[in-house]
Short mmCIF file of C-alpha atoms and ligand atoms in Angstrom, two decimals:
data_model
loop_
_atom_site.label_atom_id
_atom_site.label_comp_id
_atom_site.label_asym_id
_atom_site.label_seq_id
_atom_site.Cartn_x
_atom_site.Cartn_y
_atom_site.Cartn_z
CA MET Y 51 0.19 0.15 -0.33
CA ILE Y 52 1.34 3.53 -0.68
CA TYR Y 53 -0.44 5.30 2.12
CA VAL Y 54 -0.51 9.61 1.16
CA ASP Y 55 -3.33 10.22 3.97
CA ASN Y 56 -0.98 11.59 6.71
CA ALA Y 57 -3.13 14.10 8.17
CA ALA Y 58 -5.89 11.87 8.43
CA THR Y 59 -3.72 9.86 11.11
CA THR Y 60 -0.33 8.64 10.93
CA LYS Y 61 2.03 5.38 11.61
CA MET Y 62 2.98 5.45 14.83
CA SER Y 63 7.00 4.30 14.71
CA LYS Y 64 8.41 1.46 16.99
CA GLU Y 65 9.98 3.54 19.48
CA VAL Y 66 7.56 5.43 20.12
CA LEU Y 67 5.16 1.88 20.88
CA ASP Y 68 9.23 0.85 22.64
CA SER Y 69 8.15 3.80 25.05
CA MET Y 70 4.66 2.48 25.43
CA MET Y 71 5.12 -0.50 26.11
CA PRO Y 72 5.28 -1.14 29.98
CA TYR Y 73 2.37 1.10 30.87
CA LEU Y 74 0.26 -1.35 28.69
CA THR Y 75 1.58 -4.24 30.51
CA ASP Y 76 3.42 -4.41 33.52
CA CYS Y 77 3.12 -0.67 35.20
CA TYR Y 78 -0.41 -0.23 34.91
CA GLY Y 79 -0.44 1.63 38.98
CA ASN Y 80 -3.23 4.56 39.17
CA ALA Y 81 -1.36 7.52 39.11
CA SER Y 82 -3.23 9.21 41.50
CA SER Y 83 -2.63 6.31 44.07
CA ILE Y 84 -0.28 6.73 47.31
CA TYR Y 85 1.36 3.70 47.08
CA SER Y 86 4.91 3.93 44.86
CA PHE Y 87 3.65 1.51 42.19
CA GLY Y 88 0.97 4.19 41.40
CA GLN Y 89 3.21 6.78 42.39
CA GLN Y 90 5.81 5.62 39.74
CA ASN Y 91 3.38 6.27 37.04
CA ARG Y 92 2.65 9.99 38.50
CA ALA Y 93 6.52 10.95 37.81
CA VAL Y 94 6.42 9.05 34.38
CA ILE Y 95 3.11 11.41 33.58
CA GLU Y 96 5.23 14.49 34.72
CA ASN Y 97 8.47 13.70 32.96
CA ALA Y 98 5.91 13.69 29.82
CA ARG Y 99 4.65 16.84 30.48
CA GLU Y 100 8.07 18.27 30.92
CA THR Y 101 9.56 17.00 27.77
CA ILE Y 102 6.10 17.92 25.95
CA ALA Y 103 6.60 21.68 27.28
CA GLY Y 104 10.35 21.77 26.85
CA LEU Y 105 9.56 21.00 23.02
CA ILE Y 106 7.06 23.67 22.41
CA GLY Y 107 8.44 26.57 24.73
CA ALA Y 108 5.93 26.04 27.47
CA LYS Y 109 6.39 25.58 31.23
CA PRO Y 110 4.89 21.78 32.16
CA GLY Y 111 2.55 23.61 34.65
CA GLU Y 112 0.98 24.70 31.26
CA ILE Y 113 0.04 21.64 29.68
CA PHE Y 114 -2.79 19.12 30.25
CA PHE Y 115 -3.42 16.30 29.12
CA THR Y 116 -6.74 15.17 26.85
CA GLY Y 117 -8.43 12.43 25.17
CA CYS Y 118 -7.74 13.50 21.92
CA GLY Y 119 -7.39 16.87 19.80
CA SER Y 120 -10.91 17.04 19.44
CA GLU Y 121 -11.51 17.40 23.46
CA ALA Y 122 -8.86 19.93 23.17
CA ASP Y 123 -10.76 22.42 21.35
CA ASN Y 124 -13.64 21.60 23.01
CA TRP Y 125 -12.20 22.57 26.11
CA ALA Y 126 -10.81 25.62 25.14
CA ILE Y 127 -13.57 27.27 23.16
CA PHE Y 128 -16.80 25.93 25.54
CA GLY Y 129 -13.92 26.89 28.30
CA ALA Y 130 -12.23 30.18 27.15
CA ALA Y 131 -16.72 30.79 25.80
CA ARG Y 132 -18.21 29.87 29.48
CA LYS Y 133 -15.41 31.25 31.63
CA ASN Y 134 -15.91 35.36 30.55
CA VAL Y 135 -19.38 35.49 29.87
CA LYS Y 136 -19.56 37.71 31.79
CA LYS Y 137 -17.25 40.04 29.91
CA GLY Y 138 -19.59 39.07 26.51
CA LYS Y 139 -20.90 37.19 24.38
CA HIS Y 140 -19.04 37.44 20.77
CA LEU Y 141 -16.77 34.93 19.32
CA ILE Y 142 -14.86 35.40 16.38
CA THR Y 143 -13.24 32.07 14.08
CA SER Y 144 -12.85 31.36 10.96
CA VAL Y 145 -15.18 29.47 7.91
CA ILE Y 146 -12.41 26.86 7.47
CA GLU Y 147 -11.66 25.97 10.93
CA HIS Y 148 -11.98 21.88 11.50
CA HIS Y 149 -15.37 20.49 12.48
CA ALA Y 150 -13.85 20.10 16.22
CA VAL Y 151 -13.51 24.05 16.66
CA LEU Y 152 -16.84 25.01 14.05
CA HIS Y 153 -19.20 22.37 15.87
CA CYS Y 154 -18.55 23.93 19.68
CA PHE Y 155 -19.22 27.28 18.08
CA GLN Y 156 -22.35 26.37 16.08
CA GLN Y 157 -23.53 25.12 20.05
CA LEU Y 158 -22.45 28.28 21.63
CA GLU Y 159 -24.77 29.78 18.99
CA LYS Y 160 -27.35 27.83 19.62
CA GLU Y 161 -26.69 28.80 23.84
CA GLY Y 162 -27.15 32.30 23.41
CA PHE Y 163 -23.25 33.50 22.26
CA THR Y 164 -22.95 35.79 19.03
CA VAL Y 165 -20.02 34.19 16.17
CA THR Y 166 -18.60 35.85 13.66
CA TYR Y 167 -16.67 33.51 11.36
CA ILE Y 168 -14.23 35.58 9.44
CA PRO Y 169 -13.79 34.31 5.52
CA VAL Y 170 -10.95 33.95 3.80
CA ASN Y 171 -9.59 34.68 0.24
CA SER Y 172 -9.23 31.94 -2.32
CA ASP Y 173 -5.69 30.68 -1.14
CA GLY Y 174 -7.25 30.26 2.26
CA LEU Y 175 -5.70 32.83 4.27
CA VAL Y 176 -7.41 34.57 7.08
CA SER Y 177 -6.89 38.56 6.84
CA VAL Y 178 -5.33 39.70 10.15
CA ASP Y 179 -7.82 42.94 9.09
CA ASP Y 180 -10.63 41.45 8.84
CA VAL Y 181 -9.96 40.04 12.53
CA LYS Y 182 -9.69 43.63 13.74
CA ASN Y 183 -12.61 44.52 12.25
CA ALA Y 184 -14.68 41.99 13.82
CA ILE Y 185 -13.33 42.21 17.28
CA THR Y 186 -16.05 44.28 19.40
CA PRO Y 187 -15.75 45.42 23.55
CA GLU Y 188 -18.06 42.30 23.76
CA THR Y 189 -15.69 39.93 22.09
CA THR Y 190 -13.89 37.52 24.84
CA LEU Y 191 -12.31 34.52 22.51
CA ILE Y 192 -10.91 34.26 19.06
CA SER Y 193 -10.20 31.16 17.49
CA ILE Y 194 -8.24 30.28 14.15
CA MET Y 195 -6.04 27.58 13.15
CA MET Y 196 -2.75 27.13 12.63
CA ALA Y 197 -2.61 24.95 9.71
CA ASN Y 198 -5.75 23.69 7.86
CA ASN Y 199 -6.18 19.97 7.70
CA GLU Y 200 -7.69 20.20 3.83
CA ILE Y 201 -5.57 22.76 1.77
CA GLY Y 202 -2.99 22.93 4.41
CA THR Y 203 -2.89 26.51 4.16
CA ILE Y 204 -0.94 28.31 7.33
CA GLN Y 205 -2.31 30.83 8.99
CA PRO Y 206 -0.43 33.92 10.10
CA ILE Y 207 -1.08 33.35 13.84
CA LYS Y 208 1.50 35.46 15.09
CA GLU Y 209 -0.21 38.42 14.33
CA ILE Y 210 -3.35 37.27 15.09
CA ALA Y 211 -2.47 36.05 18.63
CA GLN Y 212 -0.94 39.88 19.32
CA ILE Y 213 -3.86 41.91 18.13
CA ALA Y 214 -5.87 39.71 20.77
CA LYS Y 215 -3.65 40.22 23.36
CA GLU Y 216 -3.81 44.12 22.24
CA ASN Y 217 -7.49 43.67 22.61
CA ASN Y 218 -7.37 41.86 26.08
CA ILE Y 219 -9.08 38.98 24.08
CA VAL Y 220 -8.63 35.13 24.77
CA PHE Y 221 -6.63 33.08 21.62
CA HIS Y 222 -6.75 30.07 20.93
CA THR Y 223 -5.24 28.33 18.04
CA ASP Y 224 -6.08 24.88 16.46
CA ALA Y 225 -2.37 23.32 16.20
CA VAL Y 226 -3.61 20.02 15.23
CA GLN Y 227 -1.91 19.74 12.28
CA ALA Y 228 1.29 22.13 12.80
CA VAL Y 229 2.67 20.56 15.76
CA GLY Y 230 5.07 17.78 14.82
CA HIS Y 231 5.23 19.35 11.47
CA ILE Y 232 6.55 22.91 11.70
CA PRO Y 233 7.92 25.15 13.92
CA VAL Y 234 5.70 26.15 16.90
CA ASN Y 235 6.60 27.50 20.12
CA VAL Y 236 3.84 28.64 22.38
CA GLU Y 237 6.08 31.78 23.39
CA ASP Y 238 6.84 33.07 20.14
CA LEU Y 239 3.49 32.91 19.20
CA GLY Y 240 1.83 34.30 21.87
CA VAL Y 241 -1.56 32.73 22.50
CA ASN Y 242 -3.48 31.36 25.25
CA LEU Y 243 -4.34 28.05 24.16
CA LEU Y 244 -3.12 26.04 21.82
CA SER Y 245 -4.71 22.20 20.46
CA VAL Y 246 -2.31 19.43 19.64
CA SER Y 247 -3.07 15.50 19.21
CA ALA Y 248 -0.45 12.89 19.14
CA HIS Y 249 -1.62 10.98 15.99
CA LYS Y 250 -1.06 13.55 13.73
CA PHE Y 251 2.76 13.03 14.04
CA GLU Y 252 3.44 9.52 14.32
CA GLY Y 253 1.71 9.38 18.30
CA PRO Y 254 -0.73 7.25 19.72
CA LYS Y 255 -4.29 7.84 18.68
CA GLY Y 256 -6.73 9.00 21.55
CA VAL Y 257 -4.19 11.30 23.24
CA GLY Y 258 -3.77 15.34 22.81
CA PHE Y 259 -2.87 18.45 25.40
CA LEU Y 260 -3.78 21.68 25.74
CA TYR Y 261 -1.56 24.32 26.38
CA VAL Y 262 -3.24 27.01 28.62
CA LYS Y 263 -0.97 29.68 29.38
CA THR Y 264 -0.57 30.61 32.97
CA GLY Y 265 -2.70 33.25 33.58
CA THR Y 266 -5.65 32.50 31.06
CA TRP Y 267 -8.42 30.20 32.63
CA LEU Y 268 -11.35 28.13 31.66
CA SER Y 269 -14.31 27.25 32.58
CA GLN Y 270 -14.00 23.13 33.15
CA LEU Y 271 -15.52 20.88 30.80
CA MET Y 272 -14.72 17.06 32.26
CA TYR Y 273 -15.52 17.29 35.91
CA GLY Y 274 -14.65 13.92 38.13
CA GLY Y 275 -11.63 13.32 39.97
CA ALA Y 276 -8.77 15.94 40.68
CA GLN Y 277 -6.55 14.66 38.13
CA GLU Y 278 -4.47 17.74 36.09
CA ARG Y 279 -4.55 19.87 38.67
CA ASN Y 280 -7.64 19.63 39.43
CA ARG Y 281 -9.22 21.31 35.73
CA ARG Y 282 -9.37 17.76 33.65
CA ALA Y 283 -10.85 14.66 34.91
CA GLY Y 284 -10.29 11.34 34.00
CA THR Y 285 -7.19 8.41 34.89
CA GLU Y 286 -4.67 9.54 33.12
CA ASN Y 287 -4.02 7.26 29.83
CA VAL Y 288 -0.32 7.04 31.04
CA ALA Y 289 1.06 5.15 27.74
CA GLY Y 290 -0.64 7.42 25.77
CA ILE Y 291 0.79 10.14 27.53
CA VAL Y 292 4.28 8.95 27.20
CA GLY Y 293 3.80 7.35 23.77
CA MET Y 294 2.92 11.41 22.83
CA ALA Y 295 5.97 13.26 24.17
CA THR Y 296 8.05 10.33 22.63
CA ALA Y 297 6.38 11.18 19.26
CA LEU Y 298 6.74 14.59 19.61
CA LYS Y 299 10.33 14.46 20.41
CA ILE Y 300 11.60 12.52 17.09
CA ALA Y 301 9.17 14.72 15.37
CA VAL Y 302 10.89 17.85 16.69
CA GLU Y 303 14.02 16.12 17.03
CA ASN Y 304 13.68 15.74 12.48
CA LEU Y 305 11.75 18.31 11.72
CA ASP Y 306 14.29 19.87 9.36
CA ALA Y 307 14.86 17.00 7.84
CA ASN Y 308 11.42 15.97 7.39
CA MET Y 309 9.71 19.00 6.40
CA LYS Y 310 12.33 19.14 3.14
CA LYS Y 311 11.35 15.55 2.63
CA CYS Y 312 8.17 16.40 2.70
CA TYR Y 313 8.61 19.62 0.71
CA GLU Y 314 9.95 17.91 -1.81
CA LEU Y 315 7.59 15.06 -2.38
CA ARG Y 316 4.59 17.55 -2.47
CA GLU Y 317 6.12 19.75 -4.92
CA ARG Y 318 6.88 16.68 -7.01
CA PHE Y 319 3.84 15.80 -6.79
CA ILE Y 320 1.37 19.10 -7.25
CA ASP Y 321 4.06 19.90 -10.55
CA GLY Y 322 3.35 16.20 -11.73
CA VAL Y 323 0.13 16.02 -11.29
CA LEU Y 324 -0.96 19.72 -12.96
CA SER Y 325 1.79 19.18 -16.15
CA LYS Y 326 0.76 15.82 -16.73
CA ILE Y 327 -3.16 15.96 -15.81
CA GLU Y 328 -5.75 19.02 -17.91
CA HIS Y 329 -8.15 20.79 -16.23
CA CYS Y 330 -6.87 20.45 -12.52
CA ARG Y 331 -5.56 23.24 -9.81
CA LEU Y 332 -4.25 23.31 -6.97
CA ASN Y 333 -6.26 24.49 -3.69
CA GLY Y 334 -4.78 26.58 -1.33
CA SER Y 335 -1.64 28.66 -1.42
CA ARG Y 336 1.52 27.38 -3.10
CA THR Y 337 3.53 29.09 -0.26
CA GLU Y 338 2.01 29.65 3.27
CA ARG Y 339 1.28 26.07 3.16
CA LEU Y 340 2.12 22.69 5.49
CA PRO Y 341 5.09 20.30 3.95
CA GLY Y 342 3.44 17.78 3.10
CA ASN Y 343 0.04 18.75 2.04
CA ALA Y 344 -0.49 18.60 -1.26
CA ASN Y 345 -5.00 19.16 -2.63
CA ILE Y 346 -5.76 19.36 -6.15
CA SER Y 347 -9.21 19.03 -7.86
CA PHE Y 348 -9.95 17.56 -10.76
CA GLU Y 349 -12.46 18.55 -12.71
CA PHE Y 350 -15.57 16.71 -14.29
CA ILE Y 351 -14.75 13.61 -11.74
CA GLU Y 352 -16.38 12.92 -8.60
CA GLY Y 353 -13.78 12.65 -5.42
CA GLU Y 354 -15.11 9.45 -4.16
CA SER Y 355 -15.12 7.77 -7.50
CA LEU Y 356 -10.99 9.11 -7.31
CA LEU Y 357 -10.69 7.75 -4.03
CA LEU Y 358 -12.26 3.90 -4.37
CA SER Y 359 -10.28 3.93 -7.65
CA LEU Y 360 -6.50 4.87 -6.50
CA ASP Y 361 -7.65 2.22 -3.21
CA LEU Y 362 -8.13 -0.51 -6.16
CA VAL Y 363 -4.23 0.04 -7.13
CA GLY Y 364 -3.45 0.17 -3.07
CA ILE Y 365 -2.84 3.70 -2.93
CA ALA Y 366 -4.08 5.53 -0.07
CA ALA Y 367 -5.82 9.17 -0.29
CA SER Y 368 -8.76 11.34 0.40
CA SER Y 369 -11.32 13.87 -0.40
CA GLY Y 370 -13.30 16.85 0.04
CA SER Y 371 -16.06 15.61 -1.88
CA ALA Y 372 -19.80 15.46 -0.26
CA CYS Y 373 -19.92 11.84 -0.71
CA THR Y 374 -16.85 11.67 1.90
CA SER Y 375 -17.83 13.88 3.95
CA GLY Y 376 -21.16 11.90 4.81
CA SER Y 377 -22.98 14.92 4.02
CA LEU Y 378 -24.76 16.93 1.09
CA ASP Y 379 -22.14 19.27 0.54
CA PRO Y 380 -18.47 19.28 -0.19
CA SER Y 381 -15.84 20.50 1.66
CA HIS Y 382 -17.09 23.87 3.37
CA VAL Y 383 -13.31 24.57 3.52
CA LEU Y 384 -12.94 23.96 -0.36
CA LEU Y 385 -16.28 26.27 -1.00
CA ALA Y 386 -14.76 28.85 1.40
CA ILE Y 387 -12.11 29.38 -1.02
CA GLY Y 388 -14.24 29.82 -3.81
CA LEU Y 389 -14.80 27.02 -5.40
CA PRO Y 390 -18.30 26.23 -7.29
CA HIS Y 391 -19.57 23.13 -6.29
CA ALA Y 392 -19.01 20.63 -8.77
CA ILE Y 393 -15.81 21.14 -8.74
CA ALA Y 394 -14.74 20.81 -4.55
CA HIS Y 395 -16.74 17.59 -5.40
CA GLY Y 396 -13.88 16.45 -7.37
CA SER Y 397 -10.72 16.80 -4.78
CA LEU Y 398 -8.21 14.97 -3.91
CA ARG Y 399 -5.83 15.42 -0.96
CA ALA Y 400 -2.57 13.92 -0.48
CA SER Y 401 -0.60 14.65 2.14
CA PHE Y 402 3.26 12.91 2.21
CA SER Y 403 5.29 11.80 5.32
CA HIS Y 404 8.87 11.28 6.00
CA ARG Y 405 8.04 7.89 5.26
CA ASN Y 406 7.11 8.42 1.55
CA THR Y 407 9.28 8.29 -1.72
CA SER Y 408 9.45 10.07 -4.68
CA GLU Y 409 8.70 6.97 -6.32
CA GLU Y 410 5.27 6.16 -4.69
CA VAL Y 411 4.82 10.06 -5.85
CA ASP Y 412 5.75 8.56 -9.48
CA LYS Y 413 3.33 5.70 -8.83
CA ILE Y 414 0.79 7.88 -7.96
CA ILE Y 415 1.00 10.49 -10.73
CA GLU Y 416 0.66 7.29 -12.78
CA GLU Y 417 -2.28 5.23 -11.55
CA LEU Y 418 -3.84 8.79 -11.72
CA VAL Y 419 -3.31 9.48 -15.19
CA LYS Y 420 -5.26 6.87 -15.58
CA ILE Y 421 -8.12 6.79 -12.82
CA VAL Y 422 -8.68 10.63 -14.17
CA GLN Y 423 -8.71 9.58 -18.01
CA ARG Y 424 -11.48 6.35 -17.33
CA LEU Y 425 -13.63 8.95 -15.19
CA ARG Y 426 -13.88 11.33 -17.06
CA ASP Y 427 -14.55 8.78 -19.95
CA MET Y 428 -17.87 8.03 -17.85
CA SER Y 429 -18.82 11.74 -16.82
CA PRO Y 430 -21.70 13.21 -18.20
CA LEU Y 431 -19.43 16.85 -17.56
CA TYR Y 432 -16.94 15.56 -19.66
CA GLU Y 433 -18.71 15.04 -22.21
CA ASP Y 434 -20.67 18.27 -22.28
CA TYR Y 435 -17.71 20.36 -22.11
CA LEU Y 436 -16.04 18.24 -25.31
CA LYS Y 437 -19.19 18.83 -26.92
CA GLY Y 438 -19.12 22.45 -26.34
CA LYS Y 439 -15.34 22.62 -27.37
CA LYS Y 440 -15.94 21.65 -30.84
CA MET P 288 -18.56 -0.01 3.47
CA TYR P 289 -19.88 -1.34 -0.46
CA SER P 290 -20.44 -4.95 -1.06
CA GLU P 291 -18.36 -6.81 -3.68
CA LYS P 292 -21.46 -6.21 -6.44
CA VAL P 293 -21.01 -2.76 -6.09
CA MET P 294 -17.05 -2.50 -6.55
CA ASP P 295 -17.42 -4.91 -9.40
CA HIS P 296 -20.56 -2.64 -10.93
CA PHE P 297 -17.95 0.61 -10.33
CA SER P 298 -14.73 -1.04 -11.71
CA ASN P 299 -16.37 -2.66 -14.49
CA PRO P 300 -19.00 -0.44 -15.36
CA ARG P 301 -21.79 -2.00 -18.22
CA ASN P 302 -23.07 -0.41 -20.76
CA VAL P 303 -20.95 2.50 -20.02
CA GLY P 304 -20.49 5.16 -23.09
CA GLU P 305 -22.94 6.90 -25.33
CA LEU P 306 -25.34 5.74 -27.78
CA GLU P 307 -24.71 7.29 -31.65
CA ASN P 308 -28.28 5.64 -32.63
CA ALA P 309 -29.91 7.05 -29.67
CA ASN P 310 -33.07 7.49 -30.49
CA ALA P 311 -33.95 8.71 -25.85
CA VAL P 312 -31.77 10.39 -23.25
CA GLY P 313 -32.28 11.65 -19.99
CA GLU P 314 -30.74 12.83 -17.90
CA VAL P 315 -30.97 13.96 -13.85
CA GLY P 316 -29.16 14.80 -10.69
CA ASN P 317 -27.28 18.18 -11.08
CA ALA P 318 -23.34 19.16 -10.16
CA LYS P 319 -23.90 20.63 -6.89
CA CYS P 320 -24.76 17.68 -5.40
CA GLY P 321 -22.23 15.46 -6.64
CA ASP P 322 -23.97 13.37 -8.84
CA ILE P 323 -25.14 12.78 -12.34
CA MET P 324 -26.52 10.79 -14.34
CA LYS P 325 -27.28 10.57 -18.48
CA ILE P 326 -29.16 7.53 -20.25
CA TYR P 327 -29.40 6.89 -24.00
CA MET P 328 -31.90 4.37 -25.18
CA PHE P 329 -32.36 2.39 -28.37
CA ILE P 330 -35.98 1.61 -28.51
CA GLU P 331 -37.43 -0.26 -31.14
CA ASP P 332 -40.91 -2.43 -31.25
CA ASP P 333 -40.98 -1.05 -27.73
CA ILE P 334 -38.35 -3.04 -26.68
CA ILE P 335 -35.49 -1.54 -24.59
CA LYS P 336 -32.83 -2.87 -28.15
CA ASP P 337 -29.65 -0.61 -26.66
CA ILE P 338 -28.34 1.39 -23.62
CA LYS P 339 -25.98 2.99 -22.46
CA PHE P 340 -24.61 5.50 -19.58
CA LYS P 341 -22.85 8.19 -18.36
CA THR P 342 -22.36 9.27 -14.56
CA PHE P 343 -20.38 12.16 -12.31
CA GLY P 344 -20.59 10.53 -8.70
CA CYS P 345 -19.82 8.56 -6.00
CA GLY P 346 -18.97 4.59 -6.09
CA ALA P 347 -22.60 4.20 -5.53
CA ALA P 348 -23.63 6.03 -8.26
CA VAL P 349 -21.72 4.52 -10.76
CA ALA P 350 -23.04 1.65 -9.91
CA THR P 351 -25.88 1.56 -9.81
CA SER P 352 -26.46 3.48 -13.29
CA SER P 353 -24.44 0.48 -14.42
CA MET P 354 -27.09 -2.04 -12.89
CA ALA P 355 -29.90 -0.35 -13.69
CA THR P 356 -29.07 -0.34 -17.50
CA GLU P 357 -28.21 -3.91 -16.84
CA LEU P 358 -31.53 -4.31 -15.30
CA VAL P 359 -33.74 -2.81 -18.11
CA LYS P 360 -31.38 -4.13 -21.16
CA GLY P 361 -34.11 -6.17 -24.01
CA LYS P 362 -37.18 -5.17 -21.88
CA THR P 363 -40.27 -3.80 -23.03
CA ILE P 364 -40.84 -0.39 -21.76
CA LYS P 365 -43.85 -1.53 -19.62
CA GLU P 366 -41.25 -3.79 -18.03
CA ALA P 367 -38.30 -1.11 -17.33
CA LEU P 368 -41.35 1.42 -15.73
CA GLU P 369 -41.44 -1.22 -13.54
CA LEU P 370 -37.57 -1.30 -12.62
CA THR P 371 -37.84 0.05 -8.67
CA ASN P 372 -34.95 1.40 -6.68
CA LYS P 373 -35.67 -1.19 -4.57
CA ALA P 374 -34.81 -3.40 -7.20
CA VAL P 375 -31.69 -1.80 -8.09
CA VAL P 376 -30.31 -2.34 -4.71
CA GLU P 377 -31.11 -5.54 -4.25
CA ALA P 378 -29.43 -6.71 -7.65
CA LEU P 379 -26.61 -4.88 -5.67
CA ASP P 380 -26.77 -7.07 -2.84
CA GLY P 381 -27.35 -3.68 -1.27
CA LEU P 382 -26.16 -0.13 -0.42
CA PRO P 383 -24.73 1.85 2.69
CA PRO P 384 -27.70 3.76 3.69
CA VAL P 385 -26.44 6.65 2.99
CA LYS P 386 -26.21 5.79 -0.82
CA MET P 387 -29.72 5.26 -1.00
CA HIS P 388 -30.70 8.18 -2.53
CA CYS P 389 -28.16 6.66 -5.81
CA SER P 390 -30.41 4.24 -6.69
CA VAL P 391 -32.94 6.14 -6.52
CA LEU P 392 -31.57 9.19 -9.04
CA ALA P 393 -30.65 5.77 -11.52
CA GLU P 394 -34.30 4.76 -11.51
CA GLU P 395 -35.06 8.38 -11.90
CA ALA P 396 -32.60 8.24 -15.10
CA ILE P 397 -34.26 5.52 -15.98
CA ARG P 398 -37.67 7.07 -16.23
CA SER P 399 -36.33 10.36 -17.39
CA CYS P 400 -35.51 8.27 -20.37
CA LEU P 401 -38.53 7.20 -21.30
CA ALA P 402 -40.23 10.07 -21.14
CA ASP P 403 -37.97 11.72 -24.07
CA TYR P 404 -38.89 9.01 -25.98
CA TYR P 405 -42.47 9.68 -25.72
CA LYS P 406 -41.86 13.57 -26.32
CA ARG P 407 -40.05 12.63 -29.43
CA GLN P 408 -42.93 11.47 -30.97
CA GLY P 409 -45.54 14.05 -29.49
CA ILE P 410 -46.90 11.90 -26.79
CA ASP P 411 -47.50 13.61 -22.94
CA PRO P 412 -45.03 10.96 -20.70
CA THR P 413 -46.79 12.38 -17.39
CA PRO P 414 -49.74 9.79 -17.48
CA ILE P 415 -47.24 7.00 -18.54
CA VAL P 416 -43.85 7.53 -17.30
CA GLY P 417 -45.62 9.16 -13.89
CA CYS P 418 -43.18 12.22 -12.30
CA SER P 419 -40.73 13.10 -15.31
CA CYS P 420 -39.67 15.91 -12.98
CA ASN P 421 -36.06 16.84 -13.62
CA CYS P 422 -35.50 15.20 -10.15
CA GLU P 423 -34.33 18.39 -8.61
CA GLU P 424 -36.96 17.64 -5.73
CA CYS P 425 -36.51 14.07 -5.58
CA HIS P 426 -32.93 14.46 -5.41
CA ALA P 427 -33.00 17.27 -2.67
CA HIS P 428 -35.85 15.60 -0.33
CA HIS P 429 -33.58 12.52 -0.35
CA HIS P 430 -30.63 14.63 0.64
CA GLU P 431 -32.33 15.55 3.59
C1 PLP A 196 -7.17 20.48 12.14
C2 PLP A 196 -7.46 19.56 13.39
N1 PLP A 196 -8.35 20.43 14.40
C3 PLP A 196 -8.64 18.97 15.45
C4 PLP A 196 -8.47 17.23 15.05
C5 PLP A 196 -9.47 16.53 16.30
O1 PLP A 196 -8.65 16.08 16.58
P1 PLP A 196 -9.00 14.13 17.06
O2 PLP A 196 -8.62 13.02 16.48
O3 PLP A 196 -7.28 14.27 17.74
O4 PLP A 196 -10.37 14.23 17.76
C6 PLP A 196 -8.30 17.12 13.98
C7 PLP A 196 -8.11 15.89 13.16
O5 PLP A 196 -8.55 15.13 12.62
C8 PLP A 196 -7.81 17.54 13.01
O6 PLP A 196 -6.93 17.68 11.68
#
């Protein structure tokens, strides 16, 4: 199999698994227990917290482990909105956020909050001025994702965080696609809240964390035991936390080399596809982009057919078509950058990792040429196009 | 997600293409929703002598088009009008619930093509074919 869906999830390395194994087997003590068999795991968790904090420029006390990236997003958004409700009920986010963010805001709207959804330009970029102009005295939270999961666009987070700070507004960024893939330093970015998920950088699934800057207060999302300094209940996923720390350490240590490799693979892919296949376009910015992300729309064909055809030849990729999103509309991100529905339905996302090779890229292109032609040959839209041209 | 039959009809669709001597053409769906089916028929002595289709859409859309054309090929108009989306789904060993609308679209594509056949002869198809709508409504409805 050729796996180019690394934005969906990634392969865990043996090193990560090895670091987790003791906590899935013999070291099963509850870190909250008083006896040393439990307390040993407390030390292990705090050690992982320190490692992670050091890798993103945070203090250990600012890292709060969660059950996934979605939980970190939910906590940041509900937590900040509810905590500051006396100050105001206006919130700002962008139209291209992941559903783990968008659906929180939609829920808050039902609960009486007002939300401004900042549009993006045709490259998928949020304008700093738009954010600035959307601020009202009632605004309590701005949440803009660092890197988009579909089109890979990297937003000007530092500038937006600065504006939020000047206006005394809490700033959250969903950095699930960024951490471990591009440099992320919370101090330098100046954010209050930042969400991370381990399985996107070769860590295990079902674990993440929320960075909460000292002095930023959130209402609680998960009530129960006193874990995570009384702010997030739930017996710690020791193995997951350790695996996440190991994975992040490896990712950050190899960041430059991995970025370069992913960038080269992606450019080879984009250039290859655009030059060998007619009527297709790159979605998202060519420069302000995650190194490993390519998102291309093929006119006259539909994305799910494309994915099924690729799967039949052993290639795993993703699409923003309605048929793969389980809803009526194609991806909200592709519509937000101005693509007509028909073209948004025909999108393909290939997300590369350092594990991919240029031979794999060439093989995908070779297969795509055949598949796109086959699907176009059976497409009434392509037939109309050819007849119109005659 | 899909049955083997669906994957077979997706990877080797039957009757795909255009029909030079078609005397009936029907098209349903729209690009906005992500699926369009176009059917060509050559009808003689009330019998569907030949049939071809072109489809823009997901795997289920291609497979249901392919199966629907197989089911009516060589049949009389009357028999073809009796084709239900359920029959198409059964012949494909089932479809995921979210893909049921594709089978509806396939049934409608056949009807729309037969309606065109009557229209070309100056006969109002509505009493014979029933809803010869362009199926925007049915389609929107099934997507709810
Ligand atoms: C940008 C973004 N935010 C949030 C999430 C959710 O993360 P998780 O799968 O860990 O809940 C994802 C992953 O799907 C993502 O890409």
